[in-house]
Short mmCIF file of C-alpha atoms in Angstrom, two decimals:
data_model
loop_
_atom_site.label_atom_id
_atom_site.label_comp_id
_atom_site.label_asym_id
_atom_site.label_seq_id
_atom_site.Cartn_x
_atom_site.Cartn_y
_atom_site.Cartn_z
CA MET A 7 1.28 -2.71 -28.40
CA SER A 8 1.15 -5.69 -26.06
CA VAL A 9 4.01 -8.14 -26.16
CA VAL A 10 2.30 -10.47 -23.71
CA LYS A 11 -1.09 -11.97 -24.55
CA SER A 12 -3.44 -12.28 -21.61
CA PRO A 13 -5.74 -15.26 -21.14
CA LEU A 14 -8.40 -12.80 -19.96
CA SER A 15 -11.01 -11.23 -22.22
CA GLU A 16 -10.46 -7.56 -23.09
CA GLU A 17 -13.30 -6.54 -20.77
CA ASN A 18 -11.92 -8.55 -17.85
CA LEU A 19 -8.38 -7.43 -18.58
CA LYS A 20 -9.48 -3.79 -18.31
CA VAL A 21 -11.03 -4.35 -14.86
CA VAL A 22 -8.06 -6.37 -13.61
CA GLY A 23 -5.48 -4.03 -15.17
CA ASP A 24 -7.10 -1.01 -13.51
CA ALA A 25 -7.17 -2.81 -10.15
CA LEU A 26 -3.51 -3.81 -10.41
CA GLN A 27 -2.42 -0.34 -11.51
CA GLY A 28 -4.30 1.30 -8.66
CA ALA A 29 -2.84 -1.18 -6.18
CA LEU A 30 0.67 -0.54 -7.50
CA VAL A 31 0.34 3.23 -7.16
CA ASP A 32 -1.03 2.99 -3.63
CA LEU A 33 1.71 0.59 -2.54
CA VAL A 34 4.51 2.70 -4.03
CA ASP A 35 3.12 5.79 -2.35
CA LEU A 36 2.62 3.99 0.96
CA ALA A 37 6.30 3.01 0.89
CA LEU A 38 7.30 6.61 0.15
CA VAL A 39 5.10 8.06 2.89
CA GLY A 40 6.35 5.44 5.33
CA LYS A 41 9.98 6.31 4.59
CA GLN A 42 9.37 10.06 4.82
CA VAL A 43 7.76 9.67 8.22
CA HIS A 44 10.50 7.20 9.24
CA TRP A 45 13.17 9.83 8.53
CA THR A 46 11.42 12.69 10.34
CA ILE A 47 9.74 11.15 13.39
CA VAL A 48 10.59 12.54 16.83
CA GLY A 49 9.28 11.85 20.31
CA PRO A 50 9.43 9.38 23.17
CA ARG A 51 8.29 6.46 20.99
CA PHE A 52 10.77 7.28 18.22
CA ARG A 53 12.56 3.95 18.14
CA SER A 54 9.57 1.62 18.24
CA VAL A 55 7.59 3.57 15.64
CA HIS A 56 10.73 4.12 13.52
CA LEU A 57 11.24 0.35 13.32
CA GLN A 58 7.55 -0.31 12.75
CA LEU A 59 7.62 2.07 9.79
CA ASP A 60 10.39 0.02 8.19
CA GLU A 61 8.14 -3.04 8.41
CA VAL A 62 5.35 -1.21 6.56
CA VAL A 63 7.77 -0.02 3.88
CA THR A 64 9.12 -3.54 3.37
CA THR A 65 5.59 -4.93 3.10
CA ALA A 66 4.53 -2.24 0.61
CA ARG A 67 7.63 -2.68 -1.55
CA THR A 68 7.36 -6.46 -1.61
CA HIS A 69 3.70 -6.41 -2.57
CA ALA A 70 4.25 -3.62 -5.13
CA ASP A 71 6.69 -5.90 -6.94
CA THR A 72 4.22 -8.80 -6.87
CA VAL A 73 1.42 -6.59 -8.19
CA ALA A 74 3.59 -5.12 -10.96
CA GLU A 75 4.75 -8.56 -12.03
CA ARG A 76 1.15 -9.83 -12.09
CA ALA A 77 0.20 -6.92 -14.35
CA SER A 78 3.14 -7.71 -16.64
CA ALA A 79 2.19 -11.38 -16.74
CA LEU A 80 -1.25 -10.35 -17.99
CA GLY A 81 0.17 -8.03 -20.65
CA VAL A 82 -0.56 -4.80 -18.76
CA PRO A 83 2.51 -2.58 -18.45
CA PRO A 84 2.73 -1.40 -14.82
CA ASP A 85 3.35 2.30 -14.23
CA GLY A 86 5.10 3.17 -10.98
CA ARG A 87 6.63 6.43 -12.19
CA ALA A 88 6.73 9.31 -9.71
CA ALA A 89 4.36 11.47 -11.77
CA THR A 90 1.82 8.65 -12.03
CA VAL A 91 2.01 7.92 -8.31
CA ALA A 92 1.65 11.61 -7.41
CA ALA A 93 -1.35 12.03 -9.72
CA THR A 94 -3.32 8.93 -8.77
CA SER A 95 -2.50 7.81 -5.23
CA GLY A 96 -5.21 7.75 -2.59
CA ILE A 97 -2.85 8.61 0.28
CA GLU A 98 -2.42 12.09 1.71
CA THR A 99 1.01 13.63 1.26
CA ALA A 100 3.32 13.29 4.26
CA LYS A 101 3.78 16.59 6.02
CA SER A 102 7.15 18.27 5.76
CA GLY A 103 9.50 18.82 8.66
CA TRP A 104 9.72 16.89 11.91
CA ILE A 105 6.69 14.85 12.84
CA LYS A 106 5.74 14.05 16.42
CA ASP A 107 5.46 10.33 17.14
CA THR A 108 1.70 10.50 17.83
CA ASP A 109 1.15 12.43 14.59
CA ALA A 110 3.29 9.90 12.72
CA VAL A 111 1.15 7.06 14.01
CA GLY A 112 -2.01 8.97 13.06
CA ALA A 113 -0.66 9.57 9.55
CA LEU A 114 0.04 5.88 9.09
CA VAL A 115 -3.36 4.86 10.44
CA ALA A 116 -4.99 7.22 7.93
CA GLY A 117 -2.74 6.20 5.04
CA LEU A 118 -3.15 2.50 5.66
CA GLY A 119 -6.91 2.96 6.10
CA ALA A 120 -7.19 4.72 2.74
CA VAL A 121 -5.19 2.03 0.96
CA ILE A 122 -7.11 -0.80 2.63
CA THR A 123 -10.45 0.73 1.61
CA ARG A 124 -9.31 0.94 -2.01
CA MET A 125 -7.83 -2.58 -1.90
CA ARG A 126 -11.11 -4.00 -0.65
CA GLU A 127 -12.88 -2.36 -3.60
CA ARG A 128 -10.32 -3.96 -5.93
CA ILE A 129 -10.81 -7.35 -4.26
CA GLU A 130 -14.52 -7.12 -4.99
CA ALA A 131 -13.95 -5.91 -8.57
CA THR A 132 -11.56 -8.76 -9.43
CA ALA A 133 -13.56 -11.62 -7.89
CA GLU A 134 -15.27 -12.62 -11.12
CA PRO A 135 -12.81 -11.58 -13.85
CA ASP A 136 -9.63 -12.96 -12.24
CA PRO A 137 -9.55 -14.90 -8.96
CA VAL A 138 -5.74 -15.18 -9.22
CA THR A 139 -5.35 -11.40 -9.04
CA GLN A 140 -8.03 -11.28 -6.36
CA ASP A 141 -5.97 -13.74 -4.30
CA ILE A 142 -2.91 -11.48 -4.54
CA LEU A 143 -4.98 -8.49 -3.45
CA ILE A 144 -6.48 -10.44 -0.54
CA GLY A 145 -3.02 -11.45 0.69
CA LEU A 146 -1.59 -7.97 0.54
CA THR A 147 -4.69 -6.48 2.18
CA ARG A 148 -4.34 -8.97 5.02
CA ASP A 149 -0.77 -7.75 5.61
CA LEU A 150 -1.79 -4.08 5.43
CA GLU A 151 -4.65 -4.67 7.87
CA LYS A 152 -2.19 -6.19 10.34
CA HIS A 153 -0.03 -3.05 10.16
CA HIS A 154 -3.15 -0.89 10.45
CA TRP A 155 -4.18 -2.72 13.63
CA MET A 156 -0.71 -2.37 15.14
CA PHE A 157 -0.52 1.36 14.44
CA GLN A 158 -4.01 1.89 15.86
CA ALA A 159 -2.89 0.11 19.04
CA GLU A 160 -0.05 2.66 19.32
CA ASN A 161 -2.56 5.45 19.97
CA VAL A 162 -4.78 3.84 22.61
CA ASN A 163 -5.80 6.28 25.37
CA GLY A 164 -4.57 9.27 23.39
CA ARG A 165 -0.92 8.26 23.61
#
């Protein structure tokens, strides 16, 4: 049952709904991974990376809300439940225990890279059926790519 009628055709709504749901799951999981690493990081760059992780989490949470609300506006109920996120995210699980600062940076580079790759696929998929959703995905990918660049710069020369 849909309580909101989308202006998109059923075919386009399926493509766009899948893209938004996938984006939501990846963003929710990115926020969770970022917080887990934030709580367990140790090492000489603790403070700078700790604060940088908070920025990623804020970005992911903000964009997750935008994505979920876009899905709702189109009549697609967003699903950010823990079980859904765990079953469908494209990010590797954060390791347990303390994580060395260089490993933390590596984990975020990998996680952000995985999400960015999937977001770029969603950008391409939504170009024709819904440029409004595509615009949202472009904006959030831009922000994620900025974080990705900054974390990569943390590990220059094997640091």
